[in-house]
Coordinates of C-alpha atoms in Angstrom, one line a residue:
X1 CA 8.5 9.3 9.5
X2 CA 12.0 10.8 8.8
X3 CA 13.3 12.6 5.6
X4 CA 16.7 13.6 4.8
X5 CA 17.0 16.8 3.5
X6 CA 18.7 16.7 -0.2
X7 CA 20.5 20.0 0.8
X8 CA 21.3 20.1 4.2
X9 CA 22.1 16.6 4.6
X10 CA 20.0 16.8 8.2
X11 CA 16.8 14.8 9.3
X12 CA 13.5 15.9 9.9
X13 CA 10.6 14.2 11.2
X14 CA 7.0 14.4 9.6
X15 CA 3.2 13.4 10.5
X16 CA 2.1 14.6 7.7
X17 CA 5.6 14.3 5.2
X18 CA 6.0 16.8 2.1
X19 CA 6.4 15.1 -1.4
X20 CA 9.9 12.9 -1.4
X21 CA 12.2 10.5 -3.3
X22 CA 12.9 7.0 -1.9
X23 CA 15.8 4.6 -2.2
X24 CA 15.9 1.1 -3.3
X25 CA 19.4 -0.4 -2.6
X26 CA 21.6 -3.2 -1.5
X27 CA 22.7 -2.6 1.9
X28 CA 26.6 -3.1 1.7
X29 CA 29.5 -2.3 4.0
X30 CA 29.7 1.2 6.1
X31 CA 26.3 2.3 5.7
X32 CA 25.5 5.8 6.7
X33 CA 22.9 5.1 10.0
X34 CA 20.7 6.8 11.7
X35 CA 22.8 7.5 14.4
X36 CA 25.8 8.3 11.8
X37 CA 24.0 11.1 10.1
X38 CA 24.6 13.8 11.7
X39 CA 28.0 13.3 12.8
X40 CA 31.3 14.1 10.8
X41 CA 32.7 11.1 10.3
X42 CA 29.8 10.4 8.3
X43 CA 31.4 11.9 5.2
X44 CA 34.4 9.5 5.4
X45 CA 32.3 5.9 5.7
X46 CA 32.1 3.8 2.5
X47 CA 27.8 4.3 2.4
X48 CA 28.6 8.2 2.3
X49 CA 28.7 8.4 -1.2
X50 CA 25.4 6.9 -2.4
X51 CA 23.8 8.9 0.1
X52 CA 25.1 12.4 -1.4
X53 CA 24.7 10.5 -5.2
X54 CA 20.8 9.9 -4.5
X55 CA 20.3 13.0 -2.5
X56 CA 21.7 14.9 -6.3
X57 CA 19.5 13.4 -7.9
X58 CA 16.7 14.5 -6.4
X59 CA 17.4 17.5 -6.4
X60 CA 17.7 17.5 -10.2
X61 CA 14.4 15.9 -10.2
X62 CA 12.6 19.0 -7.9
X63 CA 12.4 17.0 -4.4
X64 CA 14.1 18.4 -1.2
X65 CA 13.2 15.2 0.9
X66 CA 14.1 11.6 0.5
X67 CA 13.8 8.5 2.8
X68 CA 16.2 6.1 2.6
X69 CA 16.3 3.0 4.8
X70 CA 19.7 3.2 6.2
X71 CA 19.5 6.7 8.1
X72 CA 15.8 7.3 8.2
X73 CA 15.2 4.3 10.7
X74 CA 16.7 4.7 14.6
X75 CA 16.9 0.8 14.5
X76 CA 17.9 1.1 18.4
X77 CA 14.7 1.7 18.7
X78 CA 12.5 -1.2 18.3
X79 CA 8.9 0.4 18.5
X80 CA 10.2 2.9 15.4
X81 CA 11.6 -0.1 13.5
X82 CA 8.3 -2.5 13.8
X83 CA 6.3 0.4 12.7
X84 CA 9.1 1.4 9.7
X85 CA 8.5 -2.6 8.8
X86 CA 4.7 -2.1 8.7
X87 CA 4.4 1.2 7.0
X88 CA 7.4 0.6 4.4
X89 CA 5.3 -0.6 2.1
X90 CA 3.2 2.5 2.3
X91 CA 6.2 4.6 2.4
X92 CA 7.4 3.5 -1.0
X93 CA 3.7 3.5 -2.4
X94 CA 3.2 7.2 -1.5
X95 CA 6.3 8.3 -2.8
X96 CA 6.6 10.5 -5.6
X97 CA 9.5 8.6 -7.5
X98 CA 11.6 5.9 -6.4
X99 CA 15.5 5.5 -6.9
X100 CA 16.6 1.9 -7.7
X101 CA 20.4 2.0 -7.7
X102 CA 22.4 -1.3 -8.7
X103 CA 25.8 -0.6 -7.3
X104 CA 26.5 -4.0 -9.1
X105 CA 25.7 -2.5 -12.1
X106 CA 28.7 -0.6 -14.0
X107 CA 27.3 -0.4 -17.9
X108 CA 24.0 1.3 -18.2
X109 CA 23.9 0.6 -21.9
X110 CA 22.6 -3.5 -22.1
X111 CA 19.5 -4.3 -20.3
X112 CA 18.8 -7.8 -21.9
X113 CA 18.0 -11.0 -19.9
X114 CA 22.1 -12.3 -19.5
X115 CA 23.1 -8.8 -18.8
X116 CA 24.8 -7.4 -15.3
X117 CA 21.3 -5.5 -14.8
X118 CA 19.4 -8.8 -15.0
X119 CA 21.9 -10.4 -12.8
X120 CA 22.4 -8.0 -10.6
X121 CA 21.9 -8.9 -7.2
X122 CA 19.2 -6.5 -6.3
X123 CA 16.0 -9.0 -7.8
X124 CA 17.3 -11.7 -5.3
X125 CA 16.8 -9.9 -2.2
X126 CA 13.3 -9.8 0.0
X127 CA 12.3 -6.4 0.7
X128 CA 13.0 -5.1 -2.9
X129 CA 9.8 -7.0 -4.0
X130 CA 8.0 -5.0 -2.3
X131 CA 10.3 -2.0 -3.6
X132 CA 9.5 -2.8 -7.0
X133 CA 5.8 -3.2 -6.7
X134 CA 4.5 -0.5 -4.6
X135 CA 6.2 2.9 -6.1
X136 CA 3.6 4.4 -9.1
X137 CA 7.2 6.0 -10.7
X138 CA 10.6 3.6 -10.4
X139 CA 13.7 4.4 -12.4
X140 CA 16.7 2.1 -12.4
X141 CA 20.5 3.6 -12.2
X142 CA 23.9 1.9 -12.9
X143 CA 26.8 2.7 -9.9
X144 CA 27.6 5.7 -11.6
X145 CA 23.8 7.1 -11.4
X146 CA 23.2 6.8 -15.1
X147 CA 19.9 6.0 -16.1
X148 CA 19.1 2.9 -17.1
X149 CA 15.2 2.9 -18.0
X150 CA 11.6 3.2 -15.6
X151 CA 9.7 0.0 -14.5
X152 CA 7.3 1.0 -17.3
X153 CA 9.9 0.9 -20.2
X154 CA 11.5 -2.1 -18.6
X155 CA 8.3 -4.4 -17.6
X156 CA 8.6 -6.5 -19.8
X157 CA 12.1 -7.4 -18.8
X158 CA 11.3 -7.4 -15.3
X159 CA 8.9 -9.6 -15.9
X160 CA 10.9 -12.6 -16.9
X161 CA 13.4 -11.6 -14.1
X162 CA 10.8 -11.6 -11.6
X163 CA 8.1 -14.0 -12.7
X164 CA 5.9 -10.8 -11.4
X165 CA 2.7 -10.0 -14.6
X166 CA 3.7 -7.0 -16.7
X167 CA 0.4 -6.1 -15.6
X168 CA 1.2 -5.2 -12.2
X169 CA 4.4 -3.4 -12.8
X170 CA 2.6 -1.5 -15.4
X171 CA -0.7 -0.9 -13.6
X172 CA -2.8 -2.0 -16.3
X173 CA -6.6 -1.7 -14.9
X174 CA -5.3 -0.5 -12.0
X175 CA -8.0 2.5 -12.0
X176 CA -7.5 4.8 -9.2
X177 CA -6.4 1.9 -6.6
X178 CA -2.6 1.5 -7.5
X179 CA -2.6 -2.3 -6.3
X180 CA -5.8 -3.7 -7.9
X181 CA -4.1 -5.2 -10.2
X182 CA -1.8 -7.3 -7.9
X183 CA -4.5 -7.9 -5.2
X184 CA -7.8 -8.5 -6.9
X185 CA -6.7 -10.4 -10.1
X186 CA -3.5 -12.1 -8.5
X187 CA -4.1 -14.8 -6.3
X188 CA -2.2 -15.8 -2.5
X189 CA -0.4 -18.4 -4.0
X190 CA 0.8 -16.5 -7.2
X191 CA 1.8 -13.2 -5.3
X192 CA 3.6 -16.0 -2.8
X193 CA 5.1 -17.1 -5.6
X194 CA 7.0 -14.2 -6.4
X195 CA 8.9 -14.4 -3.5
X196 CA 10.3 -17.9 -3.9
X197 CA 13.9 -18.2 -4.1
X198 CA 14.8 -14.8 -2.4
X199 CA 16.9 -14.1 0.3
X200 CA 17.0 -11.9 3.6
X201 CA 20.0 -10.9 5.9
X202 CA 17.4 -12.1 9.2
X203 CA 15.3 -15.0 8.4
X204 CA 11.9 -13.3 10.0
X205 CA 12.4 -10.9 7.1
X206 CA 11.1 -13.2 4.7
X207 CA 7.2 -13.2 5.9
X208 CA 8.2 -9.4 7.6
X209 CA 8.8 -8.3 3.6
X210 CA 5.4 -9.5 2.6
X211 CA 3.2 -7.8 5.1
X212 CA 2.7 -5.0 2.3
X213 CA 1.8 -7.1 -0.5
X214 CA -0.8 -8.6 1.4
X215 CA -2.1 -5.2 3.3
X216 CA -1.4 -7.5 6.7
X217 CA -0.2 -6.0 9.6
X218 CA 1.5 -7.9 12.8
X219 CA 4.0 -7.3 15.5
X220 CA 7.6 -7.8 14.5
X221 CA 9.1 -10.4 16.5
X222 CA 12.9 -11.0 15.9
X223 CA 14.3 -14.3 17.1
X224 CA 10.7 -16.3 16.5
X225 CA 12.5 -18.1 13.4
X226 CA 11.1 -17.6 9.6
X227 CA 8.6 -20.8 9.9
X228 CA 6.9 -19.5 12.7
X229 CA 6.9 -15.5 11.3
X230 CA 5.8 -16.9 8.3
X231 CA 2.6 -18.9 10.1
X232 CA 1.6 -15.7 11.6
X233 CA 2.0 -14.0 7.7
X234 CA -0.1 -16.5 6.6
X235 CA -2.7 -16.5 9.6
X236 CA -3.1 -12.9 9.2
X237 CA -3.9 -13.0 5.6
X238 CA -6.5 -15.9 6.2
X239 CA -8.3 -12.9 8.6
X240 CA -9.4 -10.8 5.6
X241 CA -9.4 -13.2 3.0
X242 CA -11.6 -16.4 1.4
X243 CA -8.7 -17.3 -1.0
X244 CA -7.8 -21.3 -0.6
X245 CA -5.1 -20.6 -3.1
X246 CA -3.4 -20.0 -0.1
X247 CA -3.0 -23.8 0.8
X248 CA -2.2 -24.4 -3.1
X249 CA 1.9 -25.3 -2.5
X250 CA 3.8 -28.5 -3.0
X251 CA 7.3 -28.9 -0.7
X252 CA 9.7 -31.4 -3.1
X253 CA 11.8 -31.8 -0.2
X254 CA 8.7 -33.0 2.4
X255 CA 10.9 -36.2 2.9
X256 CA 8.2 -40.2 2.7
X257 CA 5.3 -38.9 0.5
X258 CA 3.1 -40.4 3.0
X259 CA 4.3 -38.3 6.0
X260 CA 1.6 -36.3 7.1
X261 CA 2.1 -33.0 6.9
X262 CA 0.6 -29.5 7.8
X263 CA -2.0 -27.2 5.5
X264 CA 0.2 -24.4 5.6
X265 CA 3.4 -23.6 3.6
X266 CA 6.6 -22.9 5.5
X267 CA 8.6 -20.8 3.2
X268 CA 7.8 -18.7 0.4
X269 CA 9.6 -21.1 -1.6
X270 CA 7.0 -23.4 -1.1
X271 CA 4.8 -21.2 -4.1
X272 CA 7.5 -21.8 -6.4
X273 CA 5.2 -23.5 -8.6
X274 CA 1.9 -22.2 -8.0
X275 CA 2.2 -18.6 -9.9
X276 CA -0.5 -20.3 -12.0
X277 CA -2.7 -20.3 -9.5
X278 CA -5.6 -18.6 -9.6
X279 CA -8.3 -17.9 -6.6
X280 CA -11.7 -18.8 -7.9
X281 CA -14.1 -16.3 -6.5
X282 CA -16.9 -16.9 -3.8
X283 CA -19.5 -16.6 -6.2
X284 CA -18.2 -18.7 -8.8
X285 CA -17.2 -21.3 -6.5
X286 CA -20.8 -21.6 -5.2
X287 CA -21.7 -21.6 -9.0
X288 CA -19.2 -24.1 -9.5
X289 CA -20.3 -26.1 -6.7
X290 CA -23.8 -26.4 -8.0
X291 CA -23.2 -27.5 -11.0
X292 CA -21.4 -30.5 -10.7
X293 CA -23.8 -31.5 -8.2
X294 CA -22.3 -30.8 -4.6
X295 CA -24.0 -28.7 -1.4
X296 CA -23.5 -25.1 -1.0
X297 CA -19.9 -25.4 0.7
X298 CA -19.0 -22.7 3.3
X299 CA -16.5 -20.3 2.5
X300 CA -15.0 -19.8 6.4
X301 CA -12.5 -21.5 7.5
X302 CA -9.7 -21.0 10.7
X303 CA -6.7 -22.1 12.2
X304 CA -7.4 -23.5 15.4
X305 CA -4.9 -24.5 18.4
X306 CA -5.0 -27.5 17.1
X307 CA -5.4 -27.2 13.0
X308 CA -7.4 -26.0 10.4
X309 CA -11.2 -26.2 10.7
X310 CA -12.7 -26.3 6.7
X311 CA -15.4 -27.3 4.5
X312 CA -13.9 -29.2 1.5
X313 CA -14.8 -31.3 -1.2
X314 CA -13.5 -35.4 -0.8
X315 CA -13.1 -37.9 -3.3
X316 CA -11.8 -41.2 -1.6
X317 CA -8.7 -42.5 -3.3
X318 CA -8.7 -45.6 -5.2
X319 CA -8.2 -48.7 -3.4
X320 CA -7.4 -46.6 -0.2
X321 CA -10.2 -46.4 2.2
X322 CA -8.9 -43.6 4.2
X323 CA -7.1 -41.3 1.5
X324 CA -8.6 -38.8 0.0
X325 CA -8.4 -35.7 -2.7
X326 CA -9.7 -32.6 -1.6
X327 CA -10.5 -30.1 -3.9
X328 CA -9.6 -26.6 -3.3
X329 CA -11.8 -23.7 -5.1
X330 CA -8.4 -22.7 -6.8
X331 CA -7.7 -23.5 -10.7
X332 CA -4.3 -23.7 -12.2
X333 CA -4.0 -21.5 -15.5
X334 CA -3.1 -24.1 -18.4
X335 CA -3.6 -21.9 -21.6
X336 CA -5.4 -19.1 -22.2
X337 CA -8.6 -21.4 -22.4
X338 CA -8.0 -24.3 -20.3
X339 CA -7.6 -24.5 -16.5
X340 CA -7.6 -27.3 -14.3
X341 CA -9.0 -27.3 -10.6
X342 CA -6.2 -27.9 -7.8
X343 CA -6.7 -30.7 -4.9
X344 CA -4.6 -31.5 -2.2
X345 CA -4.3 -35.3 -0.9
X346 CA -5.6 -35.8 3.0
X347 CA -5.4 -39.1 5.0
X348 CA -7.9 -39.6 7.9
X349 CA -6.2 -39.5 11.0
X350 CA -8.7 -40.6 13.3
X351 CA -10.9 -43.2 12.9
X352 CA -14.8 -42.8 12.2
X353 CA -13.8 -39.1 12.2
X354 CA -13.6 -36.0 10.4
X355 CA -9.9 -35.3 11.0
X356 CA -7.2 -35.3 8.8
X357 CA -3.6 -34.6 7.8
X358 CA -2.0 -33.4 4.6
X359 CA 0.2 -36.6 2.8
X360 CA 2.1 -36.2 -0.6
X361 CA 2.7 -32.7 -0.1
X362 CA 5.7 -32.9 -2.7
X363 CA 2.4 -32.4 -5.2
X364 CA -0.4 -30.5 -6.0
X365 CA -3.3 -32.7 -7.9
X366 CA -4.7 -31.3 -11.2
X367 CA -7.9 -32.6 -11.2
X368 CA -10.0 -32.0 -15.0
X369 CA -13.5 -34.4 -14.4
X370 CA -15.1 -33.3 -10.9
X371 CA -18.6 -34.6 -12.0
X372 CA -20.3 -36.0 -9.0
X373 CA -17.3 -37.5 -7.9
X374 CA -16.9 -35.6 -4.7
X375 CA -18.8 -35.0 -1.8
X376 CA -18.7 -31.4 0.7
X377 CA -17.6 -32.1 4.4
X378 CA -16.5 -30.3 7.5
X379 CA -13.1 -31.3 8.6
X380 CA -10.7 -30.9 10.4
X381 CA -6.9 -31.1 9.2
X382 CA -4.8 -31.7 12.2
X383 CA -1.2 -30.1 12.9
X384 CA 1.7 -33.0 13.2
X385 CA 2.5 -33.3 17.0
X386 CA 6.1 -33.6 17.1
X387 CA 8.2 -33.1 13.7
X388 CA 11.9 -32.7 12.6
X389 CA 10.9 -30.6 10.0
X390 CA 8.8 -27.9 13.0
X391 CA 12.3 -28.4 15.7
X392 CA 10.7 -30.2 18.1
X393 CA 8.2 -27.6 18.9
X394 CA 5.6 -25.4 17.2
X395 CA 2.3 -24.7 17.1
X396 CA 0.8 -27.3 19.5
X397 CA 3.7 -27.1 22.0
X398 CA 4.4 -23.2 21.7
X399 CA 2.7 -20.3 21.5
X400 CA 3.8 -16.1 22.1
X401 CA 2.0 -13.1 23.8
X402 CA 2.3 -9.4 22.8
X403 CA 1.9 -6.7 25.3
X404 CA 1.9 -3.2 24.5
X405 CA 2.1 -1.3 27.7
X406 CA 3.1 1.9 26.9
X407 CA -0.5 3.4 28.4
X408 CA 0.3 2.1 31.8
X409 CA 3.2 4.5 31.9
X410 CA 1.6 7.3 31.1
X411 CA -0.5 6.7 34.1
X412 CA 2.7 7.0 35.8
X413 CA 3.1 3.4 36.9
X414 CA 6.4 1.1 35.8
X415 CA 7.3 -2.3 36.8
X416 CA 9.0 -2.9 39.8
X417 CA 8.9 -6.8 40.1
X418 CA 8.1 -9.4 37.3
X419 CA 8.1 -13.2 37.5
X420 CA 8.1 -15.8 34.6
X421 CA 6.6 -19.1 33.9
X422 CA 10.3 -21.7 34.0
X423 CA 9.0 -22.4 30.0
X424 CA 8.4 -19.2 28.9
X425 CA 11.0 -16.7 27.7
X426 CA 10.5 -12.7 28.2
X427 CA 11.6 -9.9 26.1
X428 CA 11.1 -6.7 26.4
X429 CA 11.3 -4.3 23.5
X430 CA 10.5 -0.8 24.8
X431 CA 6.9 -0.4 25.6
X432 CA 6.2 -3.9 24.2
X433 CA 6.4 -7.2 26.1
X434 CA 6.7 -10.5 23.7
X435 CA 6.3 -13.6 26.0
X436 CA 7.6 -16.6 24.3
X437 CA 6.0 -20.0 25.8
X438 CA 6.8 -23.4 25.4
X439 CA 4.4 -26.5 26.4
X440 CA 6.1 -27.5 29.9
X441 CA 7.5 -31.1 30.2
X442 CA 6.9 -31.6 33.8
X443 CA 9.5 -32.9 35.4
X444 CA 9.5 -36.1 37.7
X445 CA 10.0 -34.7 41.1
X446 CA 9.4 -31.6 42.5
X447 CA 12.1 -28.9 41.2
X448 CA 13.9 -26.3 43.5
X449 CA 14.3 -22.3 43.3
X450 CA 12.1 -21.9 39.8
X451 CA 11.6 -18.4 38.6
X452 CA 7.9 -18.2 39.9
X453 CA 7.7 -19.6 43.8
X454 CA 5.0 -16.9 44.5
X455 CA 2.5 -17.0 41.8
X456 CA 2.9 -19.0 38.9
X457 CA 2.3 -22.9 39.1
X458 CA 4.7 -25.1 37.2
X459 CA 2.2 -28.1 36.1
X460 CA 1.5 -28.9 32.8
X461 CA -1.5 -27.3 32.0
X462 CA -0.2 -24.2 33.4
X463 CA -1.8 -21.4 32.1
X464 CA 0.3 -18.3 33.3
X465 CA 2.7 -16.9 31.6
X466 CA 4.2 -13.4 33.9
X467 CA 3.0 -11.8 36.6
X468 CA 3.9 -8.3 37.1
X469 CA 4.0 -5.8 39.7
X470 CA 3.2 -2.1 38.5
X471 CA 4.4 1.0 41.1
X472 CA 3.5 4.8 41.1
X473 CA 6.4 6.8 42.7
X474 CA 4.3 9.5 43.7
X475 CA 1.0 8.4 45.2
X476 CA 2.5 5.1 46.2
X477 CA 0.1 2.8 44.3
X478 CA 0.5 -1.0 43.2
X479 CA -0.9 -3.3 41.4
X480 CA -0.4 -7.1 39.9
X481 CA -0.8 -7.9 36.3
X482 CA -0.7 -11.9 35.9
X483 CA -1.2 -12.6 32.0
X484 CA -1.4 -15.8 29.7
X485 CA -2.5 -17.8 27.5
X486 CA -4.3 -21.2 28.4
X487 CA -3.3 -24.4 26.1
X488 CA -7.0 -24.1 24.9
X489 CA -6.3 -20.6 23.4
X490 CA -8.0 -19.0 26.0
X491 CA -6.6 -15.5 26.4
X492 CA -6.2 -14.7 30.6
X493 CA -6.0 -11.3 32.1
X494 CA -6.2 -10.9 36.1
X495 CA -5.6 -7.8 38.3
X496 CA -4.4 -7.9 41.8
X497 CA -4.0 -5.8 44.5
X498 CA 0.2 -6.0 45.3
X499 CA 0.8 -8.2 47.9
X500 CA 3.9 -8.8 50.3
X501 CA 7.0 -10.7 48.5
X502 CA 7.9 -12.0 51.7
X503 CA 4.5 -13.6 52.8
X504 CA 4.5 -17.4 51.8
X505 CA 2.3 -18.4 49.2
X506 CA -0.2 -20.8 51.1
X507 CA -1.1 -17.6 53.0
X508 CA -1.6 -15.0 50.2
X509 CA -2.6 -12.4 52.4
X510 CA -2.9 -9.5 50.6
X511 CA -1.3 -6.2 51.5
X512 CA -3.9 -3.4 50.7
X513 CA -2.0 0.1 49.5
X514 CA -3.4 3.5 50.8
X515 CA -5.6 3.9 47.1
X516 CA -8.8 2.8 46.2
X517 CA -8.5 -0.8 44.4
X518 CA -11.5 0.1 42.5
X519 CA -10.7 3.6 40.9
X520 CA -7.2 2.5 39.8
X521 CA -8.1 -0.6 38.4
X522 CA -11.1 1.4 36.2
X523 CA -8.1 3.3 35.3
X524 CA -5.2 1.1 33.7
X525 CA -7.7 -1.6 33.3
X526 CA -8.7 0.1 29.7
X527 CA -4.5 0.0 28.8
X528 CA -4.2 -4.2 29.0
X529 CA -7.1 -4.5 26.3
X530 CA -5.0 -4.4 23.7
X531 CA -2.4 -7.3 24.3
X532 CA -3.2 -9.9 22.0
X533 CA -2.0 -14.0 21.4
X534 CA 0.2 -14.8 18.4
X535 CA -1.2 -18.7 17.7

């Protein structure tokens, strides 16, 4: 990472950094960038001053280093700012004290709930949740860098600001793990709910700020939209965790109650009612299970290409044969004595089956008498097809590849040539090669001069997504790389020797370089084991 020297006003890059301040701010006009640091005219933009105003006060606080987001991130570079977005949770965590600086702000004097401080505009943005949470040592300042208290002295406050539990803020029973308060006694839906109702410059940035929280981390992907950035936030938290909480939201705006509807949330904003929530642990939930009468139920379950695979608890509807109440192994907190399970309603979308879709999603169901009224099952709760409400196109009809191929260069190899499926889009980032693929309509006759005449077939079950040809200058090697991802979630891979561009495809006779096939292939081979799907 990068520190700014408090003194010299210079960057310097650390593995292993020294102890430093960090900044919490609102990003306003003229700020000071990485690329602006070192240059004169830095002193004369607008951002100038809050840099030299937080760099003086940590000096008077004893630090020489302190990160702050606008200059210590080359955002030209996208490799350093996906790993600044999945370490800057860390980054704030391990540092020493943290500057929150209201420029909004002007009287440091009145703290209460209608003052400027509670207003200011700093607790409706997205990444400062994660500013707020993860320092051990946070001190608030007016625009003039007065003081105006610590999150300790303030939690309270912040509290009702944030709808985020004083004990978090205030680490109570935190022990020596700084976040066990927020991510053993909090549930998904309730740390979800803290984030409803805030606002980011880009859309992704609203799952991309929560990666943190959770302890997720995935590839940043600008330009795949917040719903679907906000899927993948949500799958990868579903990797490491049992919590069903996580399918605890209601959507007021779903449109027909009886449209069906997918298990998983598509904003934050979703949660905005579920920070009573609480996960009910796997033990308990077994516990629970027994008692009222029911099988062990299994705690797995996974997102599938085609929906969510799940064993739940049913309890037919009245009077409606094929509607149901599933109970999740969450509880909503009433008092500090009652709680009341949560449910979700499902409607069986195929007949004589186990498959179903979410309805009345403008609702969660309290449910209080669960005696012998529901029975465990194995089901499947499908994805909608087609929807307004996913743009035409989503999780059955898209799908994204990430390729980090920065080992194949350092083999000495680059790309020479690359061809591309007609529905898939390619960006490349670096070292990093994000495929963006969309179901294939195909068309009703034959269609001229497509993108891939050589390799890639344009049907709709295609499964190819690139192809592309890797060249060593120096001892003259090549290679093919053909990647994808098949419609059944099959990952594909393929290596072959380069062949001529100018051969036609029905002969495909392959053009053999002066190498051994073998002994480069067993070498780059290892490099394209990382790539991965993003379902």
């Amino acid at each position: 990472m990068h520190l700014l020297h408090t003194t010299t006003k210079k960057l310097e890059e650390f593995v292993n950094p020294p102890d430093y301040a960090i900044l919490s701010h609102r990003w306003r006009e003229e700020e000071v960038l990485f690329a602006d640091i070192h240059q004169e005219h830095a002193k004369g933009m607008k951002g100038y001053a809050k840099v030299e105003g937080c760099c003086e006060q940590a000096q008077r606080d004893g630090y020489q280093y302190i990160w702050i987001d606008t200059c210590c991130i080359d955002k030209n570079s996208s490799a350093a700012l996906a790993e600044a977005i999945n370490s800057m949770f860390k980054w704030y965590e391990d540092a020493q004290i943290c500057y929150v600086y209201l420029d909004d702000v002007t009287d440091n004097g009145d703290s209460e709930t209608e003052s400027a401080f509670a207003k200011s505009e700093w607790f409706t943005r997205g990444w400062t949740l994660q500013e707020l949470l993860a320092p051990t040592s946070l001190f608030f300042f007016d625009s003039r860098w007065r003081e105006i208290g610590s999150k300790n002295s303030l939690a309270g406050l912040l509290s009702s600001i944030t709808r985020v539990h004083v004990d978090v803020l205030t680490r109570v029973n935190a022990g020596s793990d700084k976040l066990a308060a927020s991510r053993d006694s909090f549930s998904v839906a309730t740390k979800m709910s803290w984030a409803a109702g805030r606002k980011t410059t880009r859309p992704e940035d609203r799952a991309y700020s929560l990666m943190g929280i959770f302890r997720v981390h995935m590839p940043v992907i600008y330009g795949e939209g917040e719903k679907k950035a906000f899927f993948r936030l949500q799958l990868e938290i579903m990797r490491t965790s049992h919590d069903q909480s996580i399918f605890a939201w209601s959507n007021p705006s779903a449109g027909g109650y009886k449209n069906g509807t997918w298990p998983f949330a598509l904003y934050p904003d979703c949660f905005a009612k579920s920070g009573n929530v609480e996960d009910v642990p796997s033990d308990e939930w077994i516990r629970y299970s027994q008692f009222i009468g029911l099988d062990v139920p299994r705690l797995d379950f996974a997102a599938t290409n085609d929906g969510l695979d799940i064993s739940l608890p049913l309890r037919p509807l009245v009077n409606e044969s094929d509607e149901f109440i599933a109970l999740l192994s969450c509880r909503r907190r009433i008092s500090d004595r009652e709680y009341r399970n949560v449910g979700i309603r499902l409607r069986r979308s195929v007949a004589n089956a186990e498959r179903y879709e979410r309805i009345d999603a403008h609702t969660l169901e309290d449910i209080v008498d669960t005696h012998k009224e529901f029975k465990i099952k194995r089901i499947h709760i499908s994805y909608p097809l087609l929807s307004d409400s996913f743009n035409g196109t989503f999780f059955s009809n898209s799908t994204s590849l990430f390729i980090r191929h920065v080992g194949v260069e350092e083999h000495g190899f680059s790309v020479i040539d690359m061809e591309t499926d007609p529905s898939c889009d390619l960006q490349i980032h670096d070292s990093d090669i994000v495929l963006l693929m969309r179901r294939p309509i195909l068309p009703p006759k034959p269609v001229q001069n497509l993108k891939c005449p050589h390799h890639l077939p344009w049907n709709m079950d295609s499964s190819w997504l690139a192809s592309f040809t890797y060249h060593d200058s120096t001892t003259k090697e090549q290679f093919v790389v053909t990647v994808g991802i098949s419609w059944s979630a099959q990952d594909r891979l393929d290596f072959f020797p380069a062949q001529s561009r100018q051969e036609s495809d029905s002969v495909r006779e392959e053009r053999w370089p002066c190498f051994c096939w073998k002994e480069t292939l067993d070498r780059v081979r290892p490099v394209f084991s990382h790539y991965h799907s993003l379902w």
